[in-house]
Short mmCIF file of C-alpha atoms and ligand atoms in Angstrom, two decimals:
data_model
loop_
_atom_site.label_atom_id
_atom_site.label_comp_id
_atom_site.label_asym_id
_atom_site.label_seq_id
_atom_site.Cartn_x
_atom_site.Cartn_y
_atom_site.Cartn_z
CA MET A 1182 -53.55 -113.03 138.86
CA ILE A 1183 -55.15 -115.74 136.48
CA GLU A 1184 -58.02 -115.94 138.88
CA ASP A 1185 -58.46 -112.28 138.62
CA ILE A 1186 -58.58 -112.25 134.83
CA LEU A 1187 -61.01 -115.16 134.89
CA ALA A 1188 -63.32 -113.49 137.39
CA LYS A 1189 -63.09 -110.20 135.47
CA SER A 1190 -64.26 -112.02 132.20
CA GLN A 1191 -67.64 -112.32 133.87
CA THR A 1192 -68.19 -108.73 134.66
CA ALA A 1193 -66.10 -106.75 132.19
CA GLU A 1194 -64.29 -106.96 128.73
CA LEU A 1195 -61.07 -108.71 128.71
CA THR A 1196 -58.28 -106.45 127.35
CA PHE A 1197 -55.76 -107.49 124.85
CA ASP A 1198 -53.18 -108.03 127.63
CA ASP A 1199 -55.47 -110.03 129.66
CA MET A 1200 -55.99 -112.47 126.72
CA LEU A 1201 -52.21 -112.43 126.03
CA THR A 1202 -51.62 -113.60 129.50
CA LEU A 1203 -54.16 -116.35 129.02
CA ILE A 1204 -52.91 -117.52 125.63
CA ASN A 1205 -49.29 -117.77 127.15
CA LEU A 1206 -50.35 -120.08 129.99
CA THR A 1207 -48.36 -123.27 130.18
CA LYS A 1208 -48.73 -124.67 133.56
CA GLN A 1209 -51.26 -127.40 133.71
CA SER A 1210 -52.92 -126.25 136.79
CA ASP A 1211 -53.43 -122.88 135.09
CA LEU A 1212 -54.78 -124.32 132.05
CA ASP A 1213 -57.23 -126.39 134.11
CA LYS A 1214 -58.55 -123.12 135.68
CA LEU A 1215 -58.88 -121.53 132.29
CA TYR A 1216 -60.78 -124.60 130.74
CA ALA A 1217 -63.03 -124.83 133.77
CA ALA A 1218 -63.91 -121.06 133.59
CA ALA A 1219 -64.71 -121.36 129.94
CA TYR A 1220 -66.83 -124.51 130.42
CA ALA A 1221 -68.77 -122.63 133.17
CA THR A 1222 -69.24 -119.58 130.69
CA LYS A 1223 -70.46 -122.05 128.15
CA GLU A 1224 -72.97 -123.62 130.51
CA LYS A 1225 -74.29 -120.10 131.62
CA HIS A 1226 -74.68 -118.69 128.03
CA VAL A 1227 -75.42 -121.54 125.68
CA GLY A 1228 -75.87 -124.64 127.93
CA LYS A 1229 -74.11 -127.98 128.27
CA LYS A 1230 -75.54 -129.29 124.89
CA ALA A 1231 -73.43 -130.19 121.96
CA TYR A 1232 -75.02 -129.78 118.52
CA TYR A 1233 -74.10 -131.92 115.42
CA ARG A 1234 -73.44 -130.67 112.05
CA GLY A 1235 -73.07 -133.63 109.72
CA LEU A 1236 -70.20 -132.84 107.48
CA ILE A 1237 -70.59 -133.58 103.83
CA GLU A 1238 -67.37 -133.09 101.88
CA PHE A 1239 -68.91 -133.48 98.39
CA SER A 1240 -65.88 -132.57 96.08
CA ASN A 1241 -62.09 -132.07 96.51
CA VAL A 1242 -61.76 -130.11 93.25
CA CYS A 1243 -60.22 -126.76 93.95
CA VAL A 1244 -59.16 -123.69 92.06
CA LYS A 1245 -57.03 -122.37 95.03
CA ASP A 1246 -53.43 -123.09 95.80
CA CYS A 1247 -53.20 -122.54 99.61
CA TYR A 1248 -49.72 -123.55 100.74
CA TYR A 1249 -51.05 -125.51 103.81
CA CYS A 1250 -53.83 -127.57 102.24
CA GLY A 1251 -53.74 -131.16 101.11
CA ILE A 1252 -56.33 -130.62 98.38
CA ARG A 1253 -54.67 -127.56 96.89
CA LYS A 1254 -54.97 -127.11 93.11
CA SER A 1255 -51.31 -128.27 92.52
CA SER A 1256 -51.44 -131.34 94.56
CA ALA A 1257 -51.42 -134.57 92.68
CA GLN A 1258 -54.36 -135.72 94.83
CA GLU A 1259 -56.96 -137.75 92.73
CA ARG A 1260 -60.12 -135.62 92.36
CA TYR A 1261 -63.80 -136.65 93.00
CA SER A 1262 -67.14 -134.85 92.84
CA MET A 1263 -70.30 -136.51 94.18
CA THR A 1264 -73.56 -136.73 92.37
CA LYS A 1265 -76.57 -134.86 93.49
CA ASP A 1266 -78.21 -138.15 94.58
CA GLU A 1267 -75.25 -138.99 96.66
CA ILE A 1268 -75.24 -135.67 98.46
CA LEU A 1269 -79.00 -135.83 99.04
CA GLU A 1270 -78.65 -139.42 100.41
CA MET A 1271 -76.23 -138.07 102.97
CA ALA A 1272 -78.39 -135.15 103.87
CA ILE A 1273 -81.39 -137.32 104.37
CA TRP A 1274 -79.38 -139.76 106.45
CA ALA A 1275 -78.47 -136.84 108.72
CA TYR A 1276 -82.23 -135.77 108.96
CA LYS A 1277 -83.46 -139.21 109.79
CA ASN A 1278 -80.76 -139.65 112.33
CA ASN A 1279 -81.96 -136.44 114.04
CA TYR A 1280 -78.95 -134.17 113.24
CA GLY A 1281 -80.27 -130.71 113.48
CA SER A 1282 -78.03 -129.67 110.52
CA VAL A 1283 -75.45 -130.32 107.92
CA THR A 1284 -72.36 -128.53 106.80
CA ILE A 1285 -71.76 -128.57 103.16
CA GLN A 1286 -68.09 -128.30 102.23
CA SER A 1287 -65.98 -128.71 99.10
CA GLY A 1288 -62.79 -127.45 97.47
CA GLU A 1289 -63.40 -123.96 96.16
CA ARG A 1290 -64.93 -123.31 92.68
CA GLN A 1291 -66.60 -120.22 91.34
CA ASP A 1292 -67.77 -121.22 87.85
CA ALA A 1293 -71.40 -121.02 86.93
CA GLU A 1294 -72.00 -124.64 86.59
CA TYR A 1295 -70.73 -125.34 90.16
CA CYS A 1296 -72.64 -122.47 91.65
CA GLU A 1297 -75.92 -123.70 89.96
CA PHE A 1298 -75.14 -127.25 91.10
CA VAL A 1299 -74.94 -126.02 94.68
CA ALA A 1300 -78.00 -123.86 94.36
CA ASP A 1301 -79.95 -126.90 93.15
CA ILE A 1302 -78.69 -129.23 95.96
CA ILE A 1303 -79.55 -126.62 98.54
CA ALA A 1304 -83.12 -126.39 97.23
CA GLU A 1305 -83.38 -130.19 96.98
CA ILE A 1306 -82.21 -130.79 100.48
CA SER A 1307 -84.52 -128.02 101.67
CA ASN A 1308 -87.38 -129.66 99.99
CA ALA A 1309 -86.67 -133.30 101.24
CA THR A 1310 -86.46 -132.12 104.80
CA ASN A 1311 -89.42 -129.74 104.82
CA GLY A 1312 -86.84 -126.93 105.51
CA LYS A 1313 -86.12 -128.46 108.84
CA LEU A 1314 -82.57 -129.47 108.30
CA ALA A 1315 -80.37 -126.39 108.89
CA MET A 1316 -77.55 -126.04 106.29
CA THR A 1317 -74.15 -124.41 106.92
CA ILE A 1318 -72.45 -123.74 103.70
CA CYS A 1319 -68.59 -123.62 103.75
CA LEU A 1320 -67.81 -123.08 100.05
CA GLY A 1321 -65.40 -120.20 100.12
CA GLU A 1322 -65.45 -116.81 98.41
CA GLN A 1323 -68.39 -116.21 95.99
CA SER A 1324 -70.18 -113.15 94.47
CA LEU A 1325 -73.02 -111.45 96.27
CA ALA A 1326 -75.41 -112.88 93.73
CA VAL A 1327 -74.33 -116.45 94.48
CA TYR A 1328 -74.47 -116.06 98.16
CA GLN A 1329 -77.95 -114.48 97.77
CA LYS A 1330 -79.15 -117.33 95.61
CA TRP A 1331 -77.91 -119.98 98.01
CA PHE A 1332 -79.60 -118.09 100.94
CA ASP A 1333 -82.72 -117.81 99.07
CA ASN A 1334 -82.82 -121.49 98.29
CA GLY A 1335 -82.61 -122.37 101.88
CA ALA A 1336 -79.09 -122.11 103.35
CA THR A 1337 -79.05 -120.12 106.51
CA ARG A 1338 -75.58 -120.23 107.71
CA TYR A 1339 -72.25 -119.54 106.14
CA LEU A 1340 -68.76 -120.46 107.52
CA LEU A 1341 -65.77 -118.63 105.84
CA ARG A 1342 -62.63 -118.85 107.76
CA MET A 1343 -60.19 -115.94 107.48
CA GLU A 1344 -57.34 -118.53 108.15
CA THR A 1345 -55.53 -115.68 109.97
CA THR A 1346 -56.62 -112.24 110.50
CA ASN A 1347 -53.04 -110.82 110.06
CA PRO A 1348 -52.82 -109.67 106.46
CA ALA A 1349 -49.02 -110.08 106.40
CA LEU A 1350 -49.22 -113.69 107.56
CA TYR A 1351 -52.18 -114.26 105.13
CA LYS A 1352 -49.88 -113.27 102.37
CA LYS A 1353 -47.09 -115.69 103.42
CA ILE A 1354 -49.46 -118.61 103.53
CA HIS A 1355 -51.19 -117.97 100.12
CA PRO A 1356 -49.92 -117.47 96.69
CA ASP A 1357 -49.77 -113.74 95.74
CA THR A 1358 -52.53 -113.69 93.26
CA PRO A 1359 -55.91 -111.89 93.07
CA LEU A 1360 -57.70 -115.28 93.70
CA HIS A 1361 -56.08 -115.33 97.24
CA SER A 1362 -56.87 -111.82 98.41
CA PHE A 1363 -57.17 -111.10 102.12
CA GLU A 1364 -59.41 -107.93 101.32
CA ASN A 1365 -61.78 -110.00 99.25
CA ARG A 1366 -62.20 -112.55 102.00
CA LEU A 1367 -62.85 -109.83 104.50
CA ASN A 1368 -65.42 -108.34 102.06
CA CYS A 1369 -67.31 -111.62 101.70
CA LEU A 1370 -67.82 -111.81 105.40
CA LYS A 1371 -69.39 -108.29 105.23
CA VAL A 1372 -71.63 -109.41 102.34
CA LEU A 1373 -72.72 -112.56 103.97
CA ARG A 1374 -73.74 -110.65 106.99
CA GLN A 1375 -75.76 -108.14 104.96
CA ILE A 1376 -77.63 -110.95 103.28
CA GLY A 1377 -78.77 -112.24 106.51
CA TYR A 1378 -76.74 -115.36 107.08
CA GLN A 1379 -75.57 -116.58 110.56
CA VAL A 1380 -71.93 -115.76 109.80
CA GLY A 1381 -68.97 -117.91 111.12
CA THR A 1382 -65.28 -117.43 110.72
CA GLY A 1383 -62.20 -118.88 112.25
CA VAL A 1384 -58.40 -119.32 111.82
CA MET A 1385 -55.70 -121.94 111.80
CA ILE A 1386 -53.85 -122.03 114.97
CA GLY A 1387 -50.14 -122.50 115.39
CA LEU A 1388 -49.16 -121.64 111.86
CA PRO A 1389 -45.51 -121.26 111.19
CA GLY A 1390 -44.83 -117.53 111.77
CA GLN A 1391 -47.86 -116.88 113.91
CA THR A 1392 -47.35 -115.27 117.13
CA PRO A 1393 -49.51 -115.30 120.41
CA GLU A 1394 -50.34 -111.63 119.61
CA ASP A 1395 -51.79 -112.70 116.23
CA MET A 1396 -53.94 -115.21 117.97
CA VAL A 1397 -55.28 -112.62 120.50
CA ASN A 1398 -55.92 -110.33 117.48
CA ASP A 1399 -57.95 -113.10 115.95
CA ILE A 1400 -60.22 -113.22 118.84
CA VAL A 1401 -60.38 -109.40 118.85
CA PHE A 1402 -61.49 -109.66 115.15
CA TYR A 1403 -64.18 -112.11 116.07
CA LYS A 1404 -65.68 -109.83 118.57
CA GLN A 1405 -65.29 -106.61 116.53
CA ASN A 1406 -67.09 -108.36 113.51
CA ASP A 1407 -69.68 -109.61 115.85
CA VAL A 1408 -69.66 -113.08 114.20
CA ASP A 1409 -72.12 -115.81 115.27
CA MET A 1410 -70.09 -118.92 114.85
CA ILE A 1411 -66.43 -119.87 115.16
CA GLY A 1412 -64.82 -122.78 113.36
CA MET A 1413 -61.12 -122.83 114.16
CA GLY A 1414 -58.62 -125.59 114.87
CA PRO A 1415 -54.85 -126.17 115.03
CA TYR A 1416 -52.90 -126.18 111.94
CA VAL A 1417 -51.94 -129.80 111.13
CA VAL A 1418 -49.03 -130.67 108.82
CA HIS A 1419 -49.82 -132.18 105.42
CA LYS A 1420 -46.49 -133.32 104.39
CA ASN A 1421 -47.16 -133.05 100.53
CA THR A 1422 -47.64 -129.20 100.68
CA PRO A 1423 -45.26 -126.33 100.49
CA MET A 1424 -45.73 -125.24 104.11
CA GLY A 1425 -45.80 -129.00 105.40
CA GLN A 1426 -42.49 -129.63 103.90
CA ASN A 1427 -40.78 -127.03 106.09
CA ALA A 1428 -43.01 -126.81 109.18
CA PRO A 1429 -41.69 -128.51 112.34
CA ASP A 1430 -43.73 -131.57 113.11
CA ASP A 1431 -42.22 -133.26 116.06
CA THR A 1432 -44.16 -134.05 119.25
CA HIS A 1433 -43.20 -130.80 120.85
CA ALA A 1434 -44.62 -128.73 117.94
CA GLN A 1435 -47.79 -130.82 117.72
CA VAL A 1436 -48.45 -130.49 121.53
CA ALA A 1437 -47.88 -126.67 121.25
CA ARG A 1438 -50.44 -126.36 118.42
CA PHE A 1439 -52.92 -128.56 120.10
CA ASN A 1440 -52.73 -126.62 123.41
CA TYR A 1441 -52.95 -123.24 121.52
CA GLY A 1442 -56.07 -124.78 120.01
CA LEU A 1443 -57.75 -125.46 123.26
CA LYS A 1444 -56.65 -122.21 124.78
CA MET A 1445 -58.04 -120.36 121.67
CA ILE A 1446 -61.53 -122.09 122.30
CA ALA A 1447 -61.53 -121.29 125.96
CA ILE A 1448 -60.51 -117.54 125.52
CA THR A 1449 -62.91 -117.05 122.69
CA ARG A 1450 -65.67 -118.57 124.91
CA LEU A 1451 -64.75 -116.21 127.71
CA HIS A 1452 -64.67 -113.24 125.54
CA LEU A 1453 -67.69 -113.71 123.21
CA LYS A 1454 -69.76 -115.82 125.43
CA ASP A 1455 -72.91 -116.73 123.35
CA VAL A 1456 -71.43 -117.73 119.95
CA ASN A 1457 -71.34 -121.29 118.66
CA ILE A 1458 -67.82 -122.70 118.73
CA ALA A 1459 -66.81 -125.88 117.05
CA ALA A 1460 -64.54 -128.58 118.43
CA THR A 1461 -63.00 -129.36 115.00
CA THR A 1462 -61.71 -132.64 113.72
CA ALA A 1463 -58.19 -131.17 113.46
CA LEU A 1464 -58.05 -131.23 117.27
CA GLN A 1465 -58.45 -134.98 117.16
CA ALA A 1466 -55.87 -135.34 114.52
CA LEU A 1467 -53.40 -134.27 117.12
CA HIS A 1468 -54.93 -135.95 120.19
CA PRO A 1469 -57.14 -138.98 120.47
CA LEU A 1470 -59.44 -137.15 122.98
CA GLY A 1471 -58.99 -133.79 121.24
CA ARG A 1472 -62.65 -133.16 120.55
CA GLU A 1473 -63.75 -134.02 123.99
CA MET A 1474 -61.18 -131.74 125.33
CA GLY A 1475 -62.60 -128.94 123.04
CA LEU A 1476 -65.96 -129.34 124.52
CA LYS A 1477 -64.45 -129.18 128.09
CA ALA A 1478 -62.61 -125.98 127.05
CA GLY A 1479 -65.86 -124.20 125.89
CA ALA A 1480 -66.87 -125.56 122.52
CA ASN A 1481 -70.49 -126.61 121.82
CA ILE A 1482 -70.53 -127.82 118.22
CA LEU A 1483 -69.28 -131.05 116.66
CA MET A 1484 -68.94 -131.96 113.07
CA PRO A 1485 -69.37 -135.70 112.59
CA ILE A 1486 -68.29 -136.64 109.14
CA ILE A 1487 -71.05 -138.13 107.18
CA THR A 1488 -69.22 -138.20 103.85
CA LEU A 1489 -69.72 -141.60 102.13
CA GLN A 1490 -66.82 -143.89 103.06
CA ASP A 1491 -65.37 -144.23 99.56
CA TYR A 1492 -64.58 -140.51 99.32
CA ARG A 1493 -63.14 -139.90 102.76
CA ASN A 1494 -59.55 -140.71 102.22
CA LYS A 1495 -59.54 -138.34 99.23
CA TYR A 1496 -60.60 -135.31 101.35
CA GLN A 1497 -57.42 -134.98 103.49
CA LEU A 1498 -56.68 -131.42 104.14
CA TYR A 1499 -54.00 -132.55 106.58
CA ASP A 1500 -52.31 -135.74 107.62
CA ASN A 1501 -53.74 -138.25 110.14
CA LYS A 1502 -57.24 -137.20 109.36
CA PRO A 1503 -59.28 -139.25 111.94
CA CYS A 1504 -62.40 -141.31 111.02
CA ILE A 1505 -61.32 -142.13 107.58
CA ASP A 1506 -62.36 -145.69 107.83
CA ASP A 1507 -65.47 -145.10 109.76
CA THR A 1508 -69.17 -145.30 108.62
CA PRO A 1509 -71.57 -142.49 109.35
CA GLU A 1510 -73.37 -144.83 111.71
CA HIS A 1511 -70.22 -145.41 113.67
CA CYS A 1512 -69.29 -141.64 113.78
CA LYS A 1513 -72.62 -141.08 115.36
CA THR A 1514 -72.34 -143.56 118.13
CA CYS A 1515 -68.75 -142.77 118.74
CA LEU A 1516 -69.28 -139.04 119.02
CA THR A 1517 -72.44 -139.40 121.20
CA ASN A 1518 -70.36 -141.38 123.72
CA ARG A 1519 -67.65 -138.81 123.64
CA VAL A 1520 -70.14 -135.99 124.22
CA GLU A 1521 -71.65 -137.89 127.25
CA SER A 1522 -68.21 -138.58 128.63
CA VAL A 1523 -67.65 -135.05 129.39
CA GLY A 1524 -70.97 -134.42 130.95
CA ASP A 1525 -72.64 -132.72 127.90
CA VAL A 1526 -75.78 -133.93 126.01
CA VAL A 1527 -76.35 -134.05 122.29
CA GLY A 1528 -79.02 -131.57 120.97
CA PHE A 1529 -80.63 -134.12 118.72
CA ALA A 1530 -83.32 -133.00 116.37
CA GLU A 1531 -82.57 -129.31 117.24
CA THR A 1532 -81.05 -126.87 114.76
CA GLY A 1533 -78.92 -125.33 117.48
CA ASP A 1534 -78.86 -121.81 116.00
CA SER A 1535 -76.18 -119.57 117.41
CA VAL A 1536 -77.72 -117.87 120.48
CA HIS A 1537 -75.73 -114.74 119.57
CA PHE A 1538 -77.49 -114.75 116.17
CA LEU A 1539 -80.89 -115.00 117.74
CA ARG A 1540 -80.22 -112.32 120.25
CA ARG A 1541 -78.80 -109.81 117.67
CA LYS A 1542 -81.88 -110.54 115.34
CA VAL A 1543 -84.38 -109.30 118.22
CA ALA A 1544 -82.22 -106.57 119.43
N1 5AD B 926 -54.35 -127.90 108.89
C1 5AD B 926 -55.40 -127.48 109.52
N2 5AD B 926 -56.54 -127.04 108.90
C2 5AD B 926 -56.43 -126.93 107.50
N3 5AD B 926 -57.31 -126.36 106.72
C3 5AD B 926 -56.86 -126.63 105.39
N4 5AD B 926 -55.60 -127.20 105.50
C4 5AD B 926 -55.29 -127.37 106.81
C5 5AD B 926 -54.23 -127.83 107.57
N5 5AD B 926 -53.11 -128.30 106.95
C6 5AD B 926 -58.58 -125.88 107.10
C7 5AD B 926 -58.68 -124.38 106.62
C8 5AD B 926 -59.92 -124.42 105.71
C9 5AD B 926 -60.75 -125.63 106.35
C10 5AD B 926 -61.83 -126.16 105.40
O1 5AD B 926 -59.65 -126.48 106.58
O2 5AD B 926 -58.90 -123.52 107.61
O3 5AD B 926 -60.68 -123.18 105.80
#
């Protein structure tokens, strides 16, 4: 039965019900089969190479108040914003260490000063690296003009998670204000695509109130929207948030979220095949070997944190964020060992563009 679905994934489209069967698997022997099939699919379509996106978390100032997030506006978290020089230093470190790309992330702001700052920093990184360091921007919802300017200045990829593709659940996990609109986020994805970015999205997995059907619908959404990259990971409780205060957080709940996280990676790989899929840090927050297991389940992207050490503990979206006390050098060595431990190699000095994106561009 499971074997039939896994075999079918290679020759025909998986149906909603097929994917629902897979997301509901719990027996370890079944899970092993699912992950092995997803790994084989990854090898066939994108190879056994893991690409690094050095993660620069340059500010935790945020205008949004998402109920799950540790740096939400209402949190008492001390705030920081790095200088241009600090950001540039990290990007150049990534470039010199043969990372093909960086991901630039911060809390969300839409004011003109901030948008100009980001536009400048993108241009400066592009200049300093001769346009060879690919930049993924992960800075939330912006206007078309801002997205366009950042693109023109040298950013080629944009990651904007939907968080959940179920509008009713989206409403439950965000305040009911125009700033937290599901429709606007959806529209932003369309605009990014029109501009010509490689577009990524993703969700949190195991949110309170989220069903297995919701998760399958998330994968259906990825496919329907023809996305190039996926960044998704388990929901991890941050105690000092409205959601975190009420969410179950015992071992059972954590294991369930972690397993859903791996199953989502595997089923997404089986269904979408040639997209880039990240094994996110949130996986490791729930299991010491979480990111390796993500690679084994079909992910091919890792995001080593290269944020300067002094700032790491202030960018805690969830509790138990790993690598807080590590240096960029340490993260590089550590992750490279982790990649090799599962039989993959690191795609050093390669940008690691989404194969899906390259194919749709020539098509
Ligand atoms: N658990 C897991 N992921 C989280 N994010 C924010 N808060 C949490 C949490 N508590 C994710 C969101 C956001 C990304 C930057 O971090 O999906 O898009």
